[in-house]
Amino acid sequence: MKKIFTLCLLLVSLYTFGVAKHRDKIALKVLYVGYTPSRPMPKNIVYYSTTPNIPEKVYKTRMADFKAFLEQRFTEVRVVDVADYKAEMSDGVDVTLMDAGPVALPPDFNRPMVLMHAMAPNVGLPLGLKFDWYCQCLDDEALNIKTSHPIFNTPNAVKLTLVKKPTPGSFFNGHEGTKTPRQMDMWQVVKREGSAKEPYLIGMVSHGEGFNDSPDAESISGGVCLKNAEAVALGRQGNFFMWGFAGSPDYMTDEAKDVFVNAICYIKKFDHLQAIVKKVQIETRSGIDELIYRLNKDLYHQAIIARKEGNLRMLKMQQELKEKKAKGEDIGHGNEMFLKMPVTNDTQSFEDYVKGYAGDSLFAVYGTNMNLYHQYYRQNYEYFYPSGAYTLQLDRDAQKLGISNRKIALLDQCVHLLEINKDVAMAQRLLERYTTEKFNTAADWRKWLNQNRHNLFYTESGGFKFMVNTYGKSSAVTARQSYQLPKAVISGEPTTADPVAVSAKFIPGNGAKKDSLLIEAKILKGWHIYAYVPKDNPFVVTETRLELPEGAVADREWKTTAAVPYPGNDGMFIFEGKANFRIMIDYNKAKAGTKIKCGLYYQVCDENKCYPPKEKIVEILI
């Protein structure tokens, strides 16, 4: 009897503990912004998957999934469709979860917000945050995790299940790969069991280079992705938290659910604490490390071998498609284009390879002598600074002084030069180049430097600047350091800011108003767009866009220039340099003066970064 009574007490105790665990809600008001499933699904939904129909399926259930989960964990939960969301709604809650777009926040928005998956760059880029679009290719596991961080420890103490697994192959594709271990501890965030057996949504990572170089930002975890180990999957800047993984609660592991709740609680601490650094610089000094790594003849030979092997794979894949088509199988529109794509025998010369990385001017000096390039970059490593958001140049002024442009000693020396009236113009240039100030006298520069010396920090992502740490202080003080984001440059030629230029024209045919329409993409050296990617690969294949006026008719098939195999990515083919897309248009019955709208939808990448998919449309008058 005594044993039965004891057992009953134990069961009651366990039941009470279990109920308490699930009923003790955290006293926070949470607003979830998503898509209301009863409304028509937007054309440009933010969810992304390589599996057909997954976004449509997720659209129907995601809001309810989040609502049910959040109501279990927090005392007050509101949900709203993104089309109805206004920034002032966040003033009535403690934390906002942004899970859908598009949405535009005012520049002074300072309430705590969690940005889910692609919403991190969609919201972050216009505000100048470090949540940029590196790659929408985040898988299900986290790595490079700061396990001591509060989001893993409070209010839920989470014992992470870390499993050592082979490092993703893409992590070795660059200079960081030389110090990346072959195996890494990984933590499962999105599960593959129960209701989540099929492939799910793909998450987002941001650049890790320069992410931690300001007091308002912190990288917390990376993830398994198609980029590198530095990529950020979980991170914070100012009052925003980036949760790059795409799983809703029904797809999260139990550990991930607790960490997600902790992240919501954590970002609440940064209420009204806006970021003080705008990310104006994509290319940081790590770009010099990458140049040193890439300027290597062995890498060139590996790339040529990979290209030749890729061409053989392409021929084999095309033959397999021909056989399927001969049997009457529908191989799909994308495969139809791939089937007709010519194979290039072009094997890039070593000279062109070197120019692609070092540029024509340096090539004219050093030719193909790799040792001289390495020596040049290493000797001048501490003197590079931006020539644009995506490029660096050598600072001859700092080089002349022989002081690194990321050492406060450079500022001291420049102020000293002003005080002794020596090299005044150069000293003033350097002070304005590496700070956000514009004082006119040596006395003012000295006063500023002495007052702020111990609060100065150096940020490369913020423009290779020394700034005063005003994080958490009055907005009036912070505003003094404000500066503008660089404006996009519209050009008919590809630029580092916009690596693909798209144009279109008619090529005269037989004179009977039946001409060949040519869409041309000029691609900046070192960049590429995608011609064909294997199944389940998240990179975006280039698609043609064509809208004809009434009376005009187009052939069914586009013809394209040859694609080249992408080294290190089996079955992937890319366009480099120039890509042409041609189709025959019969506009004999079209009204004169009407327009043809045509263009491309594409994603452009280089070895280290990708830009968001973009559509460019050109109009041609008939």
XYZ file of C-alpha atoms in Angstrom:
622
model
C 0.000 0.000 0.000
C 2.831 2.330 0.933
C 4.548 1.610 -2.415
C 1.339 2.350 -4.316
C 0.885 5.636 -2.408
C 4.492 6.624 -3.134
C 4.030 5.801 -6.818
C 0.878 7.917 -6.945
C 2.703 10.856 -5.376
C 5.473 10.454 -7.931
C 3.009 10.389 -10.820
C 1.177 13.443 -9.489
C 4.510 15.198 -9.067
C 5.598 14.393 -12.615
C 2.219 15.445 -14.011
C 2.288 18.720 -12.087
C 5.838 19.434 -13.280
C 4.881 18.681 -16.886
C 1.794 20.887 -16.757
C 3.742 23.682 -15.076
C 6.448 23.456 -17.686
C 3.943 24.031 -20.485
C 1.603 26.437 -18.664
C 4.157 28.816 -17.165
C 4.141 31.364 -19.942
C 6.717 34.104 -20.358
C 5.274 37.552 -19.709
C 5.874 39.089 -23.127
C 3.567 40.513 -25.777
C 4.536 39.059 -29.155
C 3.312 40.126 -32.593
C 3.673 37.640 -35.453
C 3.604 39.084 -38.991
C 2.935 36.492 -41.681
C 0.583 35.491 -44.486
C -3.114 34.894 -43.801
C -3.952 31.615 -45.588
C -7.510 32.692 -46.404
C -6.122 35.395 -48.689
C -4.720 34.716 -52.184
C -1.046 33.796 -52.077
C 1.124 36.721 -53.241
C 3.079 36.234 -56.457
C 6.438 37.014 -54.860
C 6.078 35.014 -51.666
C 9.192 35.193 -49.481
C 9.329 31.445 -48.784
C 11.699 29.494 -51.022
C 12.121 25.791 -51.714
C 13.615 23.672 -54.479
C 10.753 21.220 -53.972
C 7.659 22.054 -56.067
C 4.501 23.093 -54.194
C 6.208 23.364 -50.794
C 5.760 27.173 -50.553
C 2.066 26.766 -51.395
C 1.678 24.077 -48.742
C 3.546 26.125 -46.133
C 1.426 29.189 -46.957
C -1.680 27.355 -45.774
C -0.354 26.267 -42.381
C 2.530 28.485 -41.255
C 0.613 31.292 -39.544
C -1.523 28.859 -37.518
C 1.585 26.870 -36.586
C 3.355 29.934 -35.211
C 0.249 31.222 -33.460
C -0.343 27.938 -31.635
C 3.291 27.631 -30.590
C 3.687 31.229 -29.435
C 0.461 31.042 -27.418
C 1.920 28.079 -25.536
C 5.018 30.060 -24.583
C 3.978 33.714 -24.147
C 1.212 35.486 -22.249
C -0.058 37.563 -25.154
C 0.196 36.787 -28.871
C -1.179 38.703 -31.835
C -1.015 37.757 -35.501
C -1.405 40.032 -38.501
C -1.136 39.654 -42.255
C 1.915 41.430 -43.645
C -0.304 43.454 -45.985
C -1.995 44.965 -42.927
C 1.139 45.500 -40.849
C 2.138 49.047 -39.890
C 5.368 49.877 -38.073
C 3.429 51.530 -35.228
C 1.848 48.151 -34.406
C 5.215 47.127 -32.954
C 4.893 49.910 -30.382
C 2.052 47.998 -28.743
C 4.049 44.812 -28.149
C 7.383 43.709 -26.700
C 8.753 41.801 -29.717
C 7.703 41.521 -33.375
C 8.400 38.400 -35.472
C 8.713 39.326 -39.153
C 8.057 36.195 -41.222
C 6.610 37.610 -44.453
C 7.134 40.393 -46.946
C 7.305 42.824 -48.501
C 7.541 45.279 -45.647
C 9.267 48.647 -45.329
C 10.316 49.986 -41.949
C 11.142 53.638 -41.247
C 14.864 54.437 -40.788
C 14.308 55.250 -37.094
C 12.528 51.975 -36.255
C 13.931 50.876 -32.882
C 11.600 48.230 -31.448
C 12.779 44.613 -30.885
C 12.238 42.471 -33.987
C 13.158 38.933 -35.070
C 13.766 38.690 -38.823
C 13.063 35.215 -40.178
C 15.020 33.649 -43.104
C 15.026 35.961 -46.204
C 13.270 38.719 -44.272
C 16.636 39.446 -42.643
C 18.149 40.963 -45.816
C 14.779 42.110 -47.157
C 14.374 44.347 -44.110
C 18.038 44.770 -43.245
C 19.491 45.927 -46.567
C 17.277 49.040 -46.943
C 18.143 49.998 -43.353
C 21.874 49.458 -43.888
C 22.095 46.528 -41.466
C 24.702 43.771 -41.683
C 21.972 41.273 -42.581
C 22.867 41.244 -46.265
C 21.962 38.672 -48.898
C 24.888 36.258 -48.963
C 23.023 33.145 -50.038
C 19.521 31.718 -49.721
C 21.065 28.299 -49.238
C 20.896 27.586 -45.499
C 20.093 23.973 -44.686
C 18.880 22.452 -41.412
C 21.890 22.502 -39.073
C 23.850 25.136 -37.182
C 27.627 25.110 -36.662
C 30.334 27.440 -35.350
C 27.993 27.988 -32.422
C 28.736 30.269 -29.458
C 27.182 27.852 -26.977
C 27.773 30.204 -24.025
C 25.506 32.836 -25.558
C 22.318 33.695 -23.623
C 19.999 32.375 -26.358
C 21.188 28.866 -25.531
C 20.941 29.305 -21.775
C 18.110 31.565 -20.630
C 15.249 31.491 -19.800
C 15.419 27.926 -21.144
C 18.640 26.121 -20.316
C 19.182 24.119 -23.494
C 21.648 21.268 -23.612
C 22.511 21.281 -27.290
C 22.906 17.902 -28.976
C 26.090 18.418 -30.978
C 27.082 15.798 -33.520
C 30.431 15.812 -35.292
C 29.872 15.581 -39.052
C 31.878 16.149 -42.258
C 32.328 19.832 -43.051
C 30.297 21.064 -46.065
C 32.456 20.986 -49.189
C 31.766 24.641 -50.041
C 33.593 25.703 -46.863
C 36.880 24.785 -48.537
C 36.226 26.891 -51.643
C 38.228 29.948 -50.614
C 41.001 31.198 -48.375
C 39.045 30.393 -45.190
C 39.059 26.736 -46.222
C 42.770 26.401 -45.502
C 42.034 26.653 -41.761
C 38.607 24.989 -41.710
C 38.524 21.553 -40.007
C 37.378 18.507 -41.949
C 34.728 17.782 -39.338
C 32.589 20.187 -37.320
C 30.118 19.976 -34.441
C 26.612 20.468 -35.823
C 23.288 21.124 -34.132
C 19.960 20.132 -35.732
C 17.561 23.086 -35.974
C 15.059 21.941 -38.602
C 13.985 18.344 -38.124
C 13.490 15.614 -40.680
C 11.040 13.407 -38.858
C 7.372 13.171 -38.015
C 5.449 15.777 -39.977
C 8.617 17.021 -41.704
C 9.673 14.044 -43.803
C 9.752 15.901 -47.109
C 12.273 18.601 -48.064
C 11.291 21.939 -46.576
C 12.017 25.639 -46.998
C 15.549 26.954 -47.485
C 16.994 29.532 -45.091
C 19.289 32.542 -45.447
C 22.853 33.385 -44.436
C 24.585 36.772 -44.350
C 28.256 37.633 -44.773
C 30.317 36.976 -41.669
C 33.269 39.114 -42.742
C 33.039 42.327 -40.739
C 29.896 41.259 -38.895
C 31.471 41.494 -35.442
C 33.521 44.656 -36.023
C 31.135 47.039 -34.262
C 29.718 47.063 -30.699
C 26.124 46.918 -31.947
C 26.461 43.531 -33.691
C 27.240 39.923 -32.833
C 27.452 36.723 -34.847
C 26.073 33.837 -32.800
C 26.040 30.864 -35.160
C 26.752 29.776 -38.695
C 25.023 26.992 -40.547
C 25.312 24.271 -43.151
C 25.118 26.178 -46.433
C 26.682 26.512 -49.875
C 29.012 29.343 -48.821
C 31.648 29.343 -46.056
C 32.102 28.757 -42.353
C 32.017 32.525 -41.694
C 28.433 32.891 -42.954
C 25.961 34.075 -40.291
C 22.759 32.113 -39.668
C 21.979 33.503 -36.195
C 23.058 37.021 -35.338
C 22.024 40.389 -33.946
C 22.543 44.012 -34.848
C 20.960 46.734 -32.793
C 17.318 45.943 -32.052
C 17.094 43.263 -34.777
C 17.735 39.524 -34.454
C 18.405 37.401 -37.541
C 16.993 33.862 -37.373
C 18.161 32.574 -40.746
C 16.572 29.120 -40.514
C 13.237 28.709 -42.284
C 11.504 26.051 -40.197
C 8.237 26.922 -38.468
C 7.692 25.399 -34.994
C 6.196 22.194 -36.391
C 9.483 21.666 -38.252
C 11.825 22.738 -35.425
C 13.510 20.296 -33.091
C 12.492 20.607 -29.435
C 15.873 22.154 -28.665
C 15.445 24.678 -31.468
C 12.006 25.651 -30.156
C 13.498 26.505 -26.772
C 16.356 28.455 -28.369
C 13.889 30.334 -30.570
C 11.918 31.346 -27.481
C 15.176 32.437 -25.825
C 16.042 34.541 -28.893
C 12.715 36.357 -28.611
C 13.406 37.078 -24.945
C 16.974 38.126 -25.721
C 16.142 40.714 -28.379
C 13.672 42.330 -25.949
C 16.733 43.585 -24.037
C 17.668 45.790 -26.999
C 14.462 47.773 -27.118
C 15.146 51.291 -28.492
C 18.821 50.416 -29.075
C 19.256 51.070 -32.778
C 22.327 49.997 -34.706
C 24.987 52.693 -34.971
C 26.856 51.260 -37.981
C 25.463 51.049 -41.491
C 26.979 48.382 -43.678
C 28.314 50.391 -46.607
C 31.219 48.093 -47.490
C 30.821 44.568 -48.856
C 34.484 43.984 -49.736
C 36.619 43.930 -46.604
C 40.302 43.201 -46.145
C 39.494 39.496 -46.334
C 39.123 40.138 -50.055
C 42.902 40.584 -50.204
C 43.317 37.198 -48.520
C 41.082 35.726 -51.209
C 43.151 37.302 -54.001
C 46.345 35.836 -52.557
C 44.644 32.449 -52.391
C 43.162 32.584 -55.906
C 46.329 33.767 -57.644
C 47.718 30.283 -57.791
C 48.612 28.269 -60.885
C 47.573 24.974 -59.293
C 44.066 26.362 -58.726
C 43.962 27.448 -62.356
C 44.885 23.940 -63.539
C 42.258 22.437 -61.238
C 39.649 24.768 -62.731
C 40.578 23.757 -66.291
C 40.397 20.049 -65.443
C 37.025 20.598 -63.771
C 35.770 22.477 -66.829
C 36.779 19.678 -69.205
C 35.227 17.045 -66.959
C 32.104 19.186 -66.725
C 31.815 19.366 -70.490
C 31.845 15.571 -70.655
C 29.131 15.454 -67.985
C 27.102 17.958 -69.967
C 27.249 15.821 -73.099
C 26.218 12.771 -71.088
C 23.323 14.634 -69.442
C 22.136 15.916 -72.821
C 22.246 12.412 -74.257
C 20.166 11.127 -71.346
C 17.613 13.888 -71.933
C 17.457 13.035 -75.646
C 16.744 9.409 -74.782
C 13.983 10.392 -72.355
C 12.443 12.707 -74.928
C 12.614 9.972 -77.588
C 10.548 7.778 -75.259
C 7.884 10.472 -75.097
C 8.743 11.774 -71.602
C 8.145 15.430 -70.730
C 11.593 16.694 -69.734
C 10.383 20.187 -68.754
C 11.061 23.672 -70.167
C 14.369 24.144 -68.349
C 15.722 20.841 -69.617
C 14.548 21.658 -73.136
C 16.774 24.748 -73.091
C 19.637 22.781 -71.581
C 19.267 20.102 -74.233
C 19.898 22.640 -77.010
C 22.725 24.429 -75.229
C 26.035 24.150 -77.116
C 29.130 22.822 -75.360
C 32.056 25.221 -75.257
C 35.607 24.093 -75.917
C 36.914 27.394 -74.618
C 39.514 26.768 -71.922
C 40.390 30.052 -70.272
C 44.047 31.009 -70.629
C 46.156 31.466 -67.525
C 46.671 35.105 -68.509
C 42.924 35.755 -68.580
C 42.530 33.877 -65.316
C 45.068 36.163 -63.623
C 43.541 39.331 -65.113
C 40.159 38.247 -63.798
C 41.440 38.496 -60.239
C 44.294 41.019 -60.299
C 43.022 43.346 -63.037
C 44.667 44.615 -66.197
C 46.811 47.319 -64.549
C 48.557 44.988 -62.111
C 48.869 42.346 -64.816
C 50.782 44.869 -66.934
C 53.339 45.102 -64.091
C 53.566 41.537 -62.771
C 52.330 39.395 -65.660
C 51.931 35.772 -64.556
C 54.500 35.862 -61.742
C 52.419 34.692 -58.770
C 55.158 35.402 -56.221
C 55.210 39.080 -57.161
C 51.442 39.395 -56.708
C 51.604 37.716 -53.309
C 54.468 39.956 -52.266
C 52.595 43.068 -53.426
C 49.410 42.216 -51.505
C 51.191 41.142 -48.320
C 53.497 44.170 -48.203
C 50.561 46.542 -48.679
C 47.988 44.571 -46.697
C 47.543 47.272 -44.031
C 47.002 50.096 -46.529
C 44.035 48.979 -48.611
C 40.797 50.950 -48.382
C 37.544 51.162 -50.411
C 37.378 52.441 -53.949
C 33.725 51.389 -53.945
C 31.396 49.207 -51.896
C 32.693 46.103 -53.675
C 36.329 47.007 -54.397
C 39.505 48.053 -52.586
C 42.443 50.209 -53.615
C 45.869 50.998 -52.197
C 46.056 54.066 -49.938
C 49.294 55.779 -50.965
C 48.918 58.353 -48.171
C 48.817 55.782 -45.357
C 51.547 53.829 -47.121
C 53.735 56.960 -47.145
C 53.344 57.314 -43.372
C 53.951 53.583 -42.880
C 51.094 53.250 -40.368
C 48.243 50.738 -40.720
C 44.941 52.392 -41.529
C 43.270 50.376 -38.780
C 45.518 51.664 -35.983
C 44.683 54.754 -33.915
C 48.340 55.682 -34.289
C 47.473 56.828 -37.830
C 44.987 59.359 -36.446
C 47.528 60.527 -33.869
C 50.171 61.067 -36.531
C 47.785 62.966 -38.792
C 46.701 65.306 -35.994
C 50.374 65.837 -35.139
C 51.092 66.758 -38.771
C 48.310 69.338 -38.653
C 49.719 70.738 -35.412
C 53.215 71.219 -36.899
C 51.751 72.435 -40.222
C 53.379 69.660 -42.263
C 51.712 67.656 -45.052
C 48.474 69.337 -44.038
C 46.410 68.329 -47.077
C 47.395 64.676 -46.758
C 46.740 64.628 -42.995
C 43.291 66.163 -43.467
C 42.472 63.641 -46.225
C 43.399 60.711 -44.032
C 41.458 61.974 -41.021
C 38.315 62.451 -43.096
C 38.887 59.170 -44.928
C 39.078 57.059 -41.757
C 36.612 58.874 -39.485
C 33.123 60.304 -39.916
C 34.249 63.766 -38.780
C 35.141 66.902 -40.757
C 36.904 69.319 -38.376
C 38.806 72.258 -39.846
C 41.484 72.854 -37.242
C 44.181 70.801 -35.561
C 42.823 71.876 -32.156
C 39.361 70.495 -32.925
C 40.798 67.223 -34.206
C 42.996 66.875 -31.102
C 40.084 67.623 -28.766
C 37.882 65.028 -30.489
C 40.615 62.387 -30.461
C 41.529 62.922 -26.808
C 37.897 62.879 -25.675
C 36.982 59.707 -27.580
C 40.211 57.736 -27.752
C 39.044 54.989 -25.382
C 35.638 54.714 -27.060
C 36.840 54.448 -30.628
C 36.307 51.260 -32.613
C 37.331 50.416 -36.167
C 34.841 48.968 -38.649
C 35.557 47.756 -42.163
C 31.967 46.817 -42.967
C 31.064 50.369 -41.922
C 33.446 51.844 -44.486
C 36.961 51.379 -43.031
C 36.203 53.984 -40.356
C 37.099 54.778 -36.764
C 33.837 55.573 -34.970
C 32.862 56.556 -31.462
C 30.954 53.879 -29.585
C 27.644 55.614 -28.907
C 25.649 52.395 -28.727
C 22.866 52.741 -26.210
C 23.400 56.468 -25.768
C 21.193 59.349 -26.855
C 20.137 59.481 -30.494
C 21.443 63.058 -30.723
C 24.976 61.802 -30.126
C 24.546 58.895 -32.528
C 23.205 61.132 -35.294
C 26.480 63.020 -35.358
C 28.101 59.926 -36.857
C 25.477 59.293 -39.506
C 26.385 58.923 -43.166
C 24.666 57.895 -46.372
C 24.527 54.493 -47.991
C 26.046 54.452 -51.479
C 23.513 54.914 -54.271
C 23.090 52.285 -56.955
C 24.673 53.223 -60.248
C 22.638 52.548 -63.389
C 24.904 51.688 -66.281
C 24.788 50.017 -69.668
C 27.939 48.163 -68.706
C 28.360 45.726 -65.807
C 29.838 47.229 -62.644
C 30.901 45.901 -59.261
C 27.668 47.302 -57.833
C 25.579 45.697 -60.604
C 27.580 42.899 -62.287
C 25.054 42.133 -65.059
C 23.966 44.575 -67.773
C 20.966 43.464 -69.855
C 20.097 44.807 -73.312
C 17.928 43.682 -76.218
C 17.669 44.335 -79.952
C 16.225 42.974 -83.162
C 18.507 41.258 -85.645
C 16.967 41.723 -89.123
C 15.585 38.564 -90.689
C 13.896 38.074 -94.064
C 12.388 41.558 -94.309
C 8.839 40.333 -93.694
C 8.610 41.592 -90.143
C 9.946 38.319 -88.825
C 13.164 39.059 -86.976
C 15.344 37.475 -84.365
C 15.066 39.044 -80.913
C 18.382 39.002 -79.079
C 18.653 39.498 -75.320
C 22.239 40.001 -74.236
C 23.676 39.789 -70.735
C 27.101 41.318 -70.186
C 28.592 39.808 -67.042
C 31.426 41.437 -65.123
C 34.698 39.522 -65.109
C 34.830 37.147 -62.143
C 31.011 36.872 -61.874
C 28.521 34.394 -63.347
C 24.829 33.658 -63.773
C 23.357 30.149 -63.806
C 22.535 28.190 -66.946
C 21.629 24.892 -65.263
C 21.626 23.676 -61.671
C 20.960 20.153 -60.389
C 17.759 19.253 -58.616
C 17.567 20.428 -54.977
C 20.199 23.143 -55.584
C 18.954 26.554 -54.401
C 20.753 28.756 -56.945
C 18.428 30.390 -59.471
C 18.587 29.337 -63.126
C 18.494 32.226 -65.601
C 15.063 32.598 -67.214
C 13.995 34.674 -70.208
C 11.094 37.095 -69.920
C 8.955 37.970 -72.941
C 5.713 39.944 -73.180
C 4.420 40.477 -76.726
C 1.874 43.021 -77.947
C -1.294 41.845 -79.645
C -0.598 40.414 -83.079
C 3.009 39.386 -82.426
C 3.948 35.694 -82.204
C 7.155 34.062 -80.966
C 8.692 30.692 -81.722
C 8.538 28.165 -78.890
C 12.275 27.690 -78.449
C 15.026 30.012 -77.242
C 18.600 29.492 -78.380
C 21.426 30.356 -76.005
C 25.174 30.698 -76.060
C 27.321 27.938 -74.598
C 27.487 27.504 -70.846
C 30.582 26.336 -68.965
C 30.841 23.823 -66.095
C 31.205 25.387 -62.665
C 34.303 23.920 -60.926
C 33.579 22.044 -57.727
C 29.836 21.760 -58.418
C 28.966 18.579 -60.288
C 26.213 19.070 -62.818
C 26.117 22.870 -62.505
C 26.661 25.102 -65.553
C 27.094 28.863 -65.702
C 27.318 31.778 -68.112
C 30.419 33.968 -67.899
C 31.432 37.126 -69.745
C 28.513 37.325 -72.155
C 25.333 35.308 -72.603
C 22.932 35.630 -75.529
C 19.330 34.454 -75.687
C 17.682 34.465 -79.117
C 14.155 33.787 -80.359
C 12.304 34.450 -83.619
C 9.445 36.979 -83.447
C 6.781 37.438 -86.131
C 5.247 40.882 -85.615
C 3.632 41.261 -89.045
C 0.166 41.656 -87.500
C 1.259 43.810 -84.569
C 0.287 47.469 -84.507
C 3.112 49.885 -85.303
C 4.326 51.807 -82.251
C 3.555 49.032 -79.764
C 6.280 47.606 -77.551
C 7.819 44.250 -76.842
C 8.865 43.784 -73.229
C 11.683 41.318 -72.711
C 14.532 40.599 -70.339
C 16.021 38.172 -67.864
C 15.397 36.846 -64.380
C 18.721 35.745 -62.900
C 20.980 35.451 -59.884
C 24.570 36.672 -60.125
C 27.394 35.351 -57.953
C 31.163 35.347 -57.757
C 33.403 32.979 -55.816
C 32.462 34.571 -52.480
C 29.038 36.158 -52.638
C 25.653 36.173 -54.357
C 23.123 38.910 -54.942
C 19.364 38.397 -54.583
C 17.587 37.186 -57.723
C 16.751 40.106 -59.991
C 14.517 40.755 -62.970
C 15.574 43.238 -65.665
C 13.099 44.208 -68.383
C 13.876 46.090 -71.610
C 11.287 47.612 -73.977
C 11.675 47.501 -77.770
C 9.494 49.627 -80.027
C 7.992 47.859 -83.045
